[in-house]
Coordinates of C-alpha atoms and ligand atoms in Angstrom, one line a residue:
Chain A
M12 CA 71.1 295.3 29.2
S13 CA 74.2 293.4 28.8
A14 CA 75.3 290.1 27.2
T15 CA 75.6 288.4 30.6
S16 CA 72.3 289.5 32.1
A17 CA 70.4 286.8 30.3
S18 CA 69.8 284.5 33.2
T19 CA 68.8 287.2 35.7
A20 CA 66.3 288.9 33.4
N21 CA 62.6 288.4 34.2
P22 CA 60.9 287.1 31.1
R23 CA 57.5 288.6 30.3
P24 CA 55.2 285.8 29.3
L25 CA 53.1 285.7 26.2
D26 CA 49.4 285.2 26.6
L27 CA 49.3 281.8 25.0
A28 CA 45.8 281.0 26.1
S29 CA 44.5 283.6 23.6
T30 CA 45.6 281.6 20.6
P31 CA 44.7 277.9 20.4
Q32 CA 46.8 275.7 18.2
V33 CA 46.1 275.9 14.5
P34 CA 43.6 273.1 13.8
L35 CA 44.8 270.3 11.6
T36 CA 41.9 270.8 9.2
R37 CA 42.9 274.4 8.7
L38 CA 46.4 273.5 8.0
A39 CA 45.2 270.9 5.5
K40 CA 42.9 273.4 3.8
V41 CA 45.8 275.8 3.4
E42 CA 48.0 273.0 1.9
Y43 CA 45.2 272.2 -0.5
R44 CA 45.0 275.8 -1.5
K45 CA 48.8 275.9 -2.0
A46 CA 48.6 273.1 -4.5
L47 CA 46.2 275.1 -6.6
D48 CA 47.2 278.7 -6.2
T49 CA 50.1 278.7 -8.7
R50 CA 50.0 278.5 -12.4
A51 CA 52.2 275.4 -12.3
G52 CA 49.8 273.6 -9.9
R53 CA 46.6 274.6 -11.7
W54 CA 47.9 273.7 -15.1
F55 CA 49.3 270.4 -14.0
I56 CA 45.9 269.3 -12.8
A57 CA 44.2 270.7 -15.8
A58 CA 46.7 268.9 -18.0
I59 CA 46.0 265.6 -16.3
L60 CA 42.2 266.0 -16.8
L61 CA 42.8 267.0 -20.4
L62 CA 44.8 263.9 -21.0
V63 CA 42.0 261.8 -19.5
V64 CA 39.6 263.5 -21.9
A65 CA 41.9 262.8 -24.9
V66 CA 42.4 259.2 -24.0
E67 CA 38.7 258.7 -23.4
V68 CA 37.9 260.1 -26.8
I69 CA 40.6 258.0 -28.5
Y70 CA 39.4 255.0 -26.7
A71 CA 35.8 255.6 -27.7
F72 CA 36.9 255.4 -31.3
A73 CA 39.5 252.7 -31.1
A74 CA 38.0 250.1 -28.8
G75 CA 35.7 247.3 -30.0
D76 CA 32.0 248.0 -29.5
D77 CA 31.8 245.3 -26.9
Q78 CA 34.5 246.9 -24.8
K79 CA 32.8 250.3 -24.4
N80 CA 31.4 249.6 -21.0
F81 CA 31.5 252.1 -18.1
Q82 CA 34.1 249.9 -16.4
D83 CA 36.3 250.1 -19.5
F84 CA 36.1 253.8 -19.6
L85 CA 36.7 254.0 -15.9
Q86 CA 40.1 252.4 -16.3
V87 CA 41.3 255.3 -18.3
P88 CA 41.3 257.9 -15.5
G89 CA 42.4 255.0 -13.2
A90 CA 45.6 254.5 -15.3
V91 CA 46.3 258.2 -16.1
L92 CA 45.8 259.4 -12.5
G93 CA 47.9 256.5 -11.3
Y94 CA 50.9 258.0 -13.1
F95 CA 50.2 261.7 -12.3
L96 CA 48.6 261.9 -8.9
P97 CA 51.9 261.0 -7.2
I98 CA 53.5 264.1 -8.9
I99 CA 50.9 266.3 -7.2
A100 CA 52.0 264.8 -3.9
I101 CA 55.6 265.4 -4.8
M102 CA 55.1 269.0 -5.7
L103 CA 53.1 269.6 -2.5
V104 CA 56.2 268.6 -0.5
T105 CA 59.2 269.6 -2.5
S106 CA 58.1 273.1 -3.3
E107 CA 58.7 273.9 0.4
A108 CA 62.4 273.4 -0.3
S109 CA 62.7 274.1 -4.0
Q110 CA 60.6 277.3 -3.8
R111 CA 61.9 278.0 -0.2
N112 CA 58.5 278.8 1.2
G113 CA 59.2 276.1 3.8
L114 CA 60.8 278.9 5.8
V115 CA 57.4 280.4 6.3
T116 CA 55.4 277.2 6.5
F117 CA 57.5 275.8 9.3
T118 CA 57.7 279.1 11.1
L119 CA 53.9 279.4 11.2
E120 CA 53.7 275.8 12.3
P121 CA 56.9 274.7 13.9
R122 CA 55.5 271.3 14.9
R123 CA 56.5 269.9 11.6
S124 CA 54.7 266.5 12.0
R125 CA 51.4 268.5 11.9
V126 CA 52.4 270.0 8.6
V127 CA 53.3 266.6 7.3
L128 CA 49.9 265.3 8.3
A129 CA 48.2 268.3 6.8
K130 CA 50.0 267.6 3.5
F131 CA 48.9 264.0 3.6
L132 CA 45.3 265.1 4.1
A133 CA 45.6 267.7 1.4
G134 CA 47.2 265.2 -1.0
L135 CA 44.4 262.7 -0.4
G136 CA 41.8 265.4 -0.7
L137 CA 43.3 266.5 -4.0
A138 CA 43.5 262.9 -5.2
V139 CA 39.9 262.3 -4.3
S140 CA 38.8 265.5 -6.1
V141 CA 40.7 264.6 -9.2
M142 CA 39.4 261.0 -9.0
V143 CA 35.8 262.3 -8.8
L144 CA 36.4 264.5 -11.8
G145 CA 37.9 261.4 -13.5
L146 CA 34.8 259.5 -12.7
V147 CA 32.7 262.2 -14.3
L148 CA 34.9 262.1 -17.4
A149 CA 34.5 258.3 -17.5
V150 CA 30.7 258.7 -17.5
L151 CA 31.0 261.3 -20.3
G152 CA 33.4 258.9 -22.1
T153 CA 30.9 256.0 -21.8
L154 CA 28.1 258.3 -23.2
F155 CA 30.4 259.2 -26.0
G156 CA 31.1 255.5 -26.6
I157 CA 27.4 255.1 -27.3
V158 CA 27.8 257.7 -30.0
T159 CA 30.6 255.7 -31.6
G160 CA 28.6 252.5 -31.6
G161 CA 28.8 251.0 -28.1
S162 CA 26.0 249.7 -26.0
P163 CA 27.6 249.9 -22.6
S164 CA 26.9 248.0 -19.4
W165 CA 27.0 250.4 -16.5
S166 CA 27.7 247.8 -13.9
L167 CA 30.9 248.0 -11.9
D168 CA 33.0 245.4 -10.0
T169 CA 33.8 246.5 -6.5
G170 CA 37.3 245.4 -7.3
I171 CA 37.9 248.0 -9.9
V172 CA 36.6 250.8 -7.7
V173 CA 38.2 249.8 -4.4
N174 CA 41.5 248.2 -5.6
A175 CA 42.3 249.6 -9.0
I176 CA 41.1 253.2 -8.5
V177 CA 41.1 254.0 -4.8
L178 CA 43.8 251.8 -3.3
A179 CA 46.2 251.9 -6.2
N180 CA 46.0 255.6 -6.4
V181 CA 46.3 256.2 -2.7
I182 CA 49.4 253.9 -2.7
G183 CA 50.7 256.0 -5.6
V184 CA 50.2 259.3 -3.7
F185 CA 52.1 258.0 -0.7
V186 CA 54.9 256.7 -2.9
G187 CA 55.0 260.3 -4.2
F188 CA 55.1 261.7 -0.7
A189 CA 57.9 259.2 0.3
L190 CA 60.1 260.1 -2.7
A191 CA 59.4 263.8 -2.2
M192 CA 60.5 263.8 1.4
L193 CA 63.5 261.6 0.7
I194 CA 64.7 263.7 -2.2
M195 CA 63.3 267.2 -1.3
N196 CA 63.8 268.6 -4.8
T197 CA 61.0 268.9 -7.3
P198 CA 62.7 267.8 -10.6
A199 CA 64.9 265.2 -9.0
A200 CA 61.9 263.7 -7.2
I201 CA 59.8 263.5 -10.4
V202 CA 62.7 261.8 -12.2
G203 CA 63.0 259.5 -9.2
Y204 CA 59.3 258.7 -9.5
F205 CA 59.5 257.8 -13.2
V206 CA 62.6 255.7 -12.6
Y207 CA 60.5 253.9 -9.9
S208 CA 57.4 253.5 -11.9
F209 CA 58.7 252.9 -15.4
I210 CA 62.4 251.9 -15.5
L211 CA 62.4 249.7 -12.4
P212 CA 59.4 247.5 -13.5
T213 CA 60.9 247.2 -17.0
A214 CA 64.2 246.1 -15.6
V215 CA 62.5 243.7 -13.3
G216 CA 60.5 242.4 -16.2
I217 CA 63.7 241.7 -18.2
L218 CA 65.3 240.0 -15.2
R219 CA 62.2 237.9 -14.6
A220 CA 62.4 236.7 -18.2
L221 CA 66.0 235.8 -17.8
S222 CA 65.9 234.1 -14.5
D223 CA 63.4 231.7 -13.2
G224 CA 64.4 232.2 -9.6
F225 CA 64.0 235.9 -9.9
D226 CA 60.7 235.5 -11.6
K227 CA 59.4 233.9 -8.4
I228 CA 60.7 236.4 -5.9
A229 CA 60.1 239.6 -8.0
P230 CA 56.5 240.2 -6.9
W231 CA 57.6 239.8 -3.3
I232 CA 60.2 242.6 -3.6
E233 CA 59.1 244.9 -6.4
F234 CA 56.1 247.0 -5.6
N235 CA 55.0 247.8 -9.2
T236 CA 55.0 244.1 -10.0
A237 CA 53.2 243.2 -6.9
Q238 CA 50.5 245.7 -7.7
T239 CA 49.7 244.4 -11.1
P240 CA 46.8 242.2 -9.8
L241 CA 45.3 245.3 -8.2
I242 CA 45.0 247.2 -11.5
S243 CA 44.4 244.4 -14.0
G244 CA 42.6 241.1 -14.5
D245 CA 39.6 240.9 -12.2
F246 CA 41.1 243.5 -9.8
S247 CA 41.0 241.1 -6.9
P248 CA 44.4 239.8 -5.8
T249 CA 44.6 236.4 -4.2
G250 CA 45.8 235.9 -0.6
E251 CA 49.3 235.3 -1.8
Q252 CA 49.2 238.4 -4.0
W253 CA 48.0 240.5 -1.0
A254 CA 51.0 239.2 0.9
Q255 CA 53.3 240.2 -2.0
I256 CA 51.7 243.7 -1.9
A257 CA 52.3 243.8 1.8
T258 CA 56.0 242.7 1.7
S259 CA 57.0 244.8 -1.3
G260 CA 55.0 247.7 0.0
F261 CA 56.9 247.5 3.2
I262 CA 60.1 247.8 1.2
W263 CA 59.1 250.5 -1.3
L264 CA 56.5 252.4 0.6
I265 CA 56.6 252.1 4.4
V266 CA 60.4 252.2 4.9
P267 CA 60.9 255.2 2.5
L268 CA 58.0 257.0 4.0
A269 CA 59.3 256.5 7.5
I270 CA 62.8 257.7 6.5
G271 CA 61.3 260.5 4.5
I272 CA 59.2 261.8 7.4
W273 CA 62.2 261.4 9.7
R274 CA 64.2 263.5 7.3
L275 CA 61.6 266.2 6.8
L276 CA 61.2 266.6 10.6
R277 CA 64.9 267.3 10.8
I278 CA 66.3 269.1 7.8
E279 CA 67.2 272.7 7.8
F280 CA 65.0 274.7 5.5
K281 CA 67.3 277.4 4.1
Chain B
M2 CA 60.9 289.6 25.2
I3 CA 63.5 287.3 23.7
T4 CA 66.1 285.5 25.8
V5 CA 69.1 283.8 24.2
E6 CA 71.0 281.6 26.6
S7 CA 74.5 280.3 25.8
L8 CA 73.5 279.5 22.3
T9 CA 75.9 277.5 20.2
R10 CA 75.4 276.2 16.7
R11 CA 78.1 274.1 15.0
Y12 CA 78.3 272.9 11.5
G13 CA 80.8 270.1 11.6
A14 CA 84.0 271.6 12.9
F15 CA 82.8 275.1 12.2
T16 CA 81.1 277.1 14.9
A17 CA 78.6 279.5 13.4
V18 CA 77.2 280.8 16.7
D19 CA 79.5 280.5 19.7
D20 CA 78.0 280.7 23.2
V21 CA 75.8 283.7 22.5
S22 CA 73.6 285.2 25.3
F23 CA 71.5 288.3 25.2
V24 CA 68.1 289.6 25.9
C25 CA 65.8 291.8 23.8
Q26 CA 63.5 293.8 26.1
P27 CA 59.9 294.7 25.3
G28 CA 59.4 298.3 24.4
R29 CA 62.8 298.5 22.8
V30 CA 64.3 298.0 19.4
T31 CA 67.4 295.8 19.6
G32 CA 69.8 296.0 16.7
F33 CA 71.8 292.9 15.9
L34 CA 74.9 293.9 14.1
G35 CA 77.8 292.1 12.6
P36 CA 79.8 291.6 9.4
N37 CA 78.9 289.0 6.8
G38 CA 78.8 285.5 8.1
A39 CA 78.9 286.6 11.7
G40 CA 76.0 284.3 12.7
K41 CA 73.1 286.7 12.8
T42 CA 70.8 284.8 10.5
T43 CA 71.7 281.5 12.2
T44 CA 70.9 282.9 15.6
M45 CA 67.5 284.2 14.3
R46 CA 66.8 280.9 12.7
V47 CA 67.4 279.1 16.0
M48 CA 65.0 281.5 17.6
V49 CA 62.1 280.3 15.4
G50 CA 63.0 276.7 15.4
L51 CA 64.2 276.5 11.8
T52 CA 67.7 275.5 13.0
Q53 CA 68.3 273.3 16.0
P54 CA 70.9 274.6 18.4
T55 CA 73.9 272.5 19.2
S56 CA 73.6 273.7 22.7
G57 CA 71.9 276.5 24.7
R58 CA 68.4 277.7 24.1
V59 CA 66.2 280.6 23.1
T60 CA 62.9 281.5 24.7
I61 CA 60.4 284.1 23.6
G62 CA 58.2 285.4 26.4
G63 CA 59.5 282.5 28.5
H64 CA 58.5 279.9 25.9
R65 CA 60.4 277.8 23.4
Y66 CA 59.1 278.9 20.0
A67 CA 57.9 275.4 19.2
D68 CA 55.7 275.5 22.3
I69 CA 53.8 278.6 21.2
P70 CA 50.5 277.7 19.7
N71 CA 49.8 279.5 16.5
P72 CA 53.1 281.4 16.8
G73 CA 52.4 283.8 14.0
R74 CA 50.0 285.5 16.3
H75 CA 52.8 286.2 18.8
V76 CA 56.0 286.4 16.9
G77 CA 56.4 288.2 13.5
V78 CA 59.2 286.8 11.5
L79 CA 61.0 288.0 8.4
L80 CA 64.1 286.0 7.6
D81 CA 64.3 286.1 3.9
A82 CA 61.7 288.0 1.9
S83 CA 62.4 286.0 -1.3
A84 CA 61.9 282.7 0.4
Q85 CA 58.3 282.4 -1.0
H86 CA 56.9 280.5 -3.9
A87 CA 57.9 282.7 -6.9
G88 CA 54.7 281.8 -8.7
R89 CA 52.3 283.1 -6.0
T90 CA 51.0 286.7 -6.1
G91 CA 51.8 289.0 -3.2
R92 CA 48.2 288.9 -2.1
E93 CA 48.1 285.1 -2.2
I94 CA 51.2 284.9 -0.1
L95 CA 49.6 287.0 2.6
T96 CA 46.3 285.2 2.2
I97 CA 47.9 281.9 2.9
G98 CA 49.5 283.4 6.0
A99 CA 46.3 284.9 7.2
E100 CA 44.4 281.7 6.6
T101 CA 47.0 279.6 8.5
M102 CA 46.8 282.0 11.5
G103 CA 43.0 282.2 11.3
L104 CA 42.7 285.9 10.4
P105 CA 40.0 287.5 8.4
K106 CA 40.7 288.3 4.7
S107 CA 40.4 292.0 5.5
R108 CA 43.7 291.8 7.4
V109 CA 45.4 291.1 4.1
D110 CA 44.1 294.3 2.6
E111 CA 45.1 296.2 5.7
M112 CA 48.6 294.9 5.6
L113 CA 49.0 295.6 1.8
R114 CA 47.9 299.2 2.4
M115 CA 50.2 299.5 5.4
V116 CA 53.3 298.6 3.3
S117 CA 52.1 300.7 0.3
L118 CA 51.6 297.9 -2.1
D119 CA 48.7 298.8 -4.4
D120 CA 46.1 296.5 -5.9
R121 CA 47.9 296.0 -9.1
E122 CA 51.2 295.2 -7.4
A123 CA 49.5 292.8 -5.0
K124 CA 48.2 290.9 -8.1
R125 CA 51.7 290.4 -9.5
R126 CA 53.7 287.2 -9.0
L127 CA 56.5 287.3 -6.5
K128 CA 59.1 286.6 -9.3
N129 CA 58.1 289.9 -10.8
Y130 CA 58.5 291.9 -7.6
S131 CA 61.4 294.3 -7.2
L132 CA 63.7 293.7 -4.2
G133 CA 62.1 296.5 -2.2
M134 CA 58.6 295.2 -3.0
K135 CA 59.5 291.8 -1.8
Q136 CA 60.8 293.3 1.4
R137 CA 57.6 295.3 1.9
L138 CA 55.6 292.1 1.4
G139 CA 57.9 290.3 3.9
I140 CA 57.3 293.1 6.5
A141 CA 53.6 292.9 5.9
H142 CA 53.8 289.1 6.4
A143 CA 55.7 289.5 9.6
L144 CA 53.1 292.0 11.0
L145 CA 50.1 290.0 9.7
G146 CA 49.2 288.3 13.0
D147 CA 49.6 291.5 15.1
P148 CA 52.5 289.9 17.0
S149 CA 54.1 291.3 20.2
V150 CA 57.6 290.2 19.2
L151 CA 59.2 291.0 15.9
I152 CA 62.3 289.1 14.5
L153 CA 63.5 290.8 11.3
D154 CA 66.6 289.8 9.4
E155 CA 67.9 292.8 7.5
P156 CA 64.5 294.3 7.1
A157 CA 65.8 297.5 5.4
N158 CA 67.5 295.4 2.6
G159 CA 66.4 296.9 -0.7
L160 CA 64.1 299.5 0.7
D161 CA 64.4 303.0 -0.8
P162 CA 65.2 306.0 1.5
A163 CA 61.5 306.8 2.0
G164 CA 60.9 303.1 2.8
I165 CA 63.7 303.0 5.3
R166 CA 62.4 306.1 7.0
W167 CA 58.9 304.6 7.0
M168 CA 60.2 301.4 8.5
R169 CA 62.1 303.2 11.2
G170 CA 59.0 305.0 12.2
L171 CA 57.0 301.8 12.1
L172 CA 59.4 299.9 14.4
K173 CA 59.8 302.8 16.8
D174 CA 56.0 303.0 17.2
Y175 CA 55.8 299.3 17.5
A176 CA 58.3 299.3 20.3
D177 CA 56.7 302.3 22.0
R178 CA 53.5 300.3 22.2
G179 CA 55.4 297.7 24.1
G180 CA 56.5 295.4 21.3
T181 CA 59.9 293.7 21.3
V182 CA 61.9 294.2 18.1
L183 CA 65.0 292.4 17.1
L184 CA 66.4 293.5 13.8
S185 CA 69.7 292.6 12.2
S186 CA 71.9 294.4 9.8
H187 CA 75.5 294.8 8.7
L188 CA 75.0 298.5 8.1
L189 CA 75.8 300.4 11.2
H190 CA 74.3 303.7 10.4
E191 CA 71.0 302.0 9.6
V192 CA 70.8 300.3 13.0
E193 CA 72.2 303.3 14.8
Q194 CA 69.2 305.3 13.9
I195 CA 66.6 302.8 14.9
A196 CA 68.0 300.7 17.7
D197 CA 67.8 301.5 21.4
E198 CA 70.1 298.7 22.2
M199 CA 72.8 297.1 20.1
I200 CA 74.4 293.7 20.0
L201 CA 77.6 293.4 18.1
I202 CA 78.5 290.0 16.9
G203 CA 81.6 288.9 15.0
R204 CA 82.5 285.3 14.0
G205 CA 79.7 283.8 16.1
R206 CA 80.7 285.6 19.3
I207 CA 79.2 288.7 20.9
V208 CA 81.9 291.4 21.0
A209 CA 79.9 294.2 22.6
S210 CA 76.4 295.1 23.6
G211 CA 74.5 298.0 25.1
T212 CA 73.0 301.3 24.2
K213 CA 74.8 303.5 21.8
E214 CA 76.0 305.7 24.7
Q215 CA 77.2 302.7 26.6
L216 CA 79.1 301.5 23.6
L217 CA 80.7 304.8 22.9
A218 CA 81.6 305.5 26.6
G219 CA 85.3 305.2 26.8
T220 CA 86.0 305.8 23.2
E221 CA 87.0 309.4 22.7
T222 CA 86.8 311.3 19.5
K223 CA 90.2 312.7 18.7
A224 CA 89.7 314.0 15.3
A225 CA 87.2 316.3 13.6
H226 CA 86.1 317.1 10.0
V227 CA 85.3 320.7 9.7
T228 CA 84.4 323.1 6.9
A229 CA 84.3 326.8 7.4
L230 CA 83.5 329.7 5.1
D231 CA 87.2 330.6 5.5
N232 CA 89.1 327.4 5.9
D233 CA 92.5 329.0 5.8
L234 CA 91.6 331.3 8.7
L235 CA 90.3 328.4 10.7
A236 CA 93.4 326.3 9.9
K237 CA 95.7 329.1 11.2
A238 CA 93.6 329.6 14.3
L239 CA 93.7 325.9 15.1
Q240 CA 97.4 325.6 14.4
A241 CA 98.0 328.5 16.8
K242 CA 96.4 326.3 19.5
G243 CA 98.8 323.5 18.6
V244 CA 96.3 321.4 16.7
T245 CA 97.5 319.5 13.7
V246 CA 95.4 320.4 10.7
A247 CA 95.3 318.9 7.2
A248 CA 93.2 319.7 4.2
A249 CA 90.6 317.0 3.6
G250 CA 88.0 317.2 0.9
T251 CA 86.3 320.6 0.9
G252 CA 87.3 321.2 4.4
L253 CA 89.9 320.3 7.1
R254 CA 90.7 317.5 9.3
A255 CA 91.7 318.6 12.8
E256 CA 93.4 316.2 15.2
C257 CA 91.3 317.2 18.2
A258 CA 87.8 316.8 19.6
P259 CA 85.1 318.5 17.6
V260 CA 84.3 320.6 20.7
E261 CA 87.8 322.2 20.5
V262 CA 87.3 323.2 16.9
G263 CA 83.9 324.7 17.8
R264 CA 85.5 326.6 20.6
V265 CA 88.2 328.0 18.4
A266 CA 85.7 329.0 15.8
A267 CA 83.5 330.8 18.3
E268 CA 86.5 332.7 19.7
Q269 CA 87.7 333.7 16.3
A270 CA 84.1 334.4 15.0
I271 CA 84.7 332.0 12.1
V272 CA 81.5 330.7 10.5
L273 CA 81.4 326.9 10.3
T274 CA 79.3 325.2 7.7
D275 CA 80.0 321.6 8.8
L276 CA 81.5 320.0 11.9
R277 CA 81.6 316.4 12.8
S278 CA 83.7 313.9 14.5
A279 CA 86.1 312.0 12.2
G280 CA 86.2 308.4 13.3
G281 CA 86.2 307.4 16.9
G282 CA 82.4 306.9 16.6
L283 CA 80.4 303.7 16.5
E284 CA 81.7 302.8 13.1
D285 CA 85.3 302.7 14.4
L286 CA 84.2 300.8 17.4
F287 CA 82.3 298.4 15.3
L288 CA 85.2 297.9 12.9
S289 CA 87.8 297.5 15.7
L290 CA 85.6 295.1 17.7
T291 CA 85.0 292.9 14.7
E292 CA 88.4 293.6 13.2
D293 CA 89.7 290.1 13.2
T294 CA 86.4 288.9 11.8
Q295 CA 86.4 291.3 8.9
R296 CA 86.9 290.1 5.4
E297 CA 88.9 293.2 4.5
A298 CA 91.4 295.0 6.8
P299 CA 89.6 298.2 7.7
A300 CA 92.5 300.4 6.5
Q301 CA 92.2 299.0 3.0
T302 CA 88.6 299.9 2.7
P303 CA 88.5 302.1 -0.4
S304 CA 87.1 305.5 0.4
A305 CA 88.0 309.1 0.6
P306 CA 91.5 309.7 2.0
A307 CA 90.3 311.3 5.2
T308 CA 88.0 308.5 6.1
A309 CA 90.7 306.0 5.4
E310 CA 92.9 307.6 7.9
G311 CA 90.0 307.9 10.3
T312 CA 89.4 304.2 10.4
A313 CA 93.1 303.2 10.5
R314 CA 94.1 302.1 13.9
Ligands
ATP410 N1 74.1 274.7 6.9 C1 75.3 275.2 7.1 N2 76.4 274.5 6.9 C2 77.6 275.1 7.0 N3 77.8 276.3 7.4 C3 76.8 277.1 7.6 C4 75.4 276.6 7.4 N4 74.6 277.6 7.7 C5 75.3 278.7 8.0 N5 76.6 278.4 7.9 C6 77.8 279.3 8.2 O1 77.5 280.0 9.4 C7 78.1 281.3 9.3 C8 77.0 282.3 9.8 O2 76.1 282.5 8.8 P1 74.9 283.5 9.0 O3 74.0 283.3 7.8 O4 74.3 283.3 10.3 O5 75.7 284.9 8.9 P2 75.0 286.4 8.9 O6 75.6 287.0 10.2 O7 73.6 286.3 8.8 O8 75.7 287.0 7.7 P3 75.1 288.1 6.6 O9 75.3 289.5 7.2 O10 76.0 288.0 5.4 O11 73.7 287.7 6.4 C9 78.5 281.5 7.9 O12 79.9 281.3 7.9 C10 77.8 280.4 7.1 O13 78.6 280.0 6.0
MG411 MG1 72.3 286.9 7.3

């Protein structure tokens, strides 16, 4: 063997037919497992659910008896999960760089786009699992509300289920993914997420109060503001409000997500 | 087999890997040797698609790594044993790998047993692993999918002497069964004992390659370290033959080939307790070939006086 014989050597092929590609469902299952197999991951999800329980209990005591309907209790997990599900998505992605296990992940599946898809599926799966648990907690909360004097209605608007719970949370999860892939560092991405979801809307609120012109355009360009009709009122945005969700969502979700994916497909995991 | 063709990787103006070509044959252990920062890890990262080459390419068994479906079943990779989630247990890390590759859970136990990690250790979190335990886990991970090609970056790093011997046996067996092994190191004596072929890299360029014998051919040994029961007698006998002799450590340093010393000792019936070549071996070759790429000038390497002389050029 010599350094120059490379081109003349006769490569011995691997038997590729013996190993089919790793199915996407298996990759997604592994990613789901990875979100739960560390103390950090498990405790984070347990903490979210505990927080939901705590808020449900406080609400059962604090709310007026006529506001102890199932729908009211369902808004608790809706709101709490809205803030924390994106962080699950963030950790799912950033741990690959921050904990460096991306070296192994992307060696076992070098087609990175498949890993990205698997992470999306796992993130959605986790979100759904946590939402279902949240739903169960809302039922328990409503029952507890009866103990504290409520006589609840169990009816639900489709708006709250489809828009406030499912759609708003799915949007949140993907905002988390976008930030995670853009920033690729766990603490920084979480800080970024809180800036996006707390500081940004607050700043926008102040500016809206100061300027009439900005007040009009804010929901078109700021995603949190645009989503307000999804998660409050009668949970059914008007046509114009949907258009605002679409335009601001393009700016704050679609574009960052596209850049984030582009970046993740290229960066060197070290 | 692994084929590297004119591989170049630049980072800005800096060339980490510079037009590197070599082949790792099946059935042989290929050692990839070079000083710190020579480009070994970068080359191996390109092999498995973690780093994109600036130009050139690498194929494994004729395929680009990214085109191999379920590559863990064909290519075992260990780049950095600590590049794993610190909060996962050893067993969990292997389980994730096995699950991704579609292997039964029993494979995890098999691998843990093979690298001598017991049940209690397998339950510990990676952050509580010792360096050598991490390394064992990394080797177990690389072998999980029963691959036919192994790419190992400094696999002996942190292993105890028994572990190193075990690994040497493991890799030899593996190659004897037709596997292709590429392992890197900056420790020459480590590679020397395992590798059938060696590739020497310095500052991104290949400076030499071949079997140990091929590499040594042409480099003569012109000095020997020798210890005899009666050193004085041996010194006199050597000097009588016109050989320069100097005291070195517990023995002597003779400026001639070891075979000459042996001959003189045999003639004079002097009992030798130790005889070996001083310099001129692979280490000298390695240091001289990579000399301009070393961080320290070889002669300044702090060591016993005799060795210092031996490595001076
Ligand atoms: N992303 C990067 N940006 C800039 N330089 C880089 C980058 N990655 C590697 N390098 C440089 O490339 C060179 C080769 O590094 P590499 O890790 O391949 O060396 P090595 O042979 O593995 O060394 P060691 O024996 O110390 O592990 C080094 O000088 C390193 O600093
Ligand atoms: Mg290295």
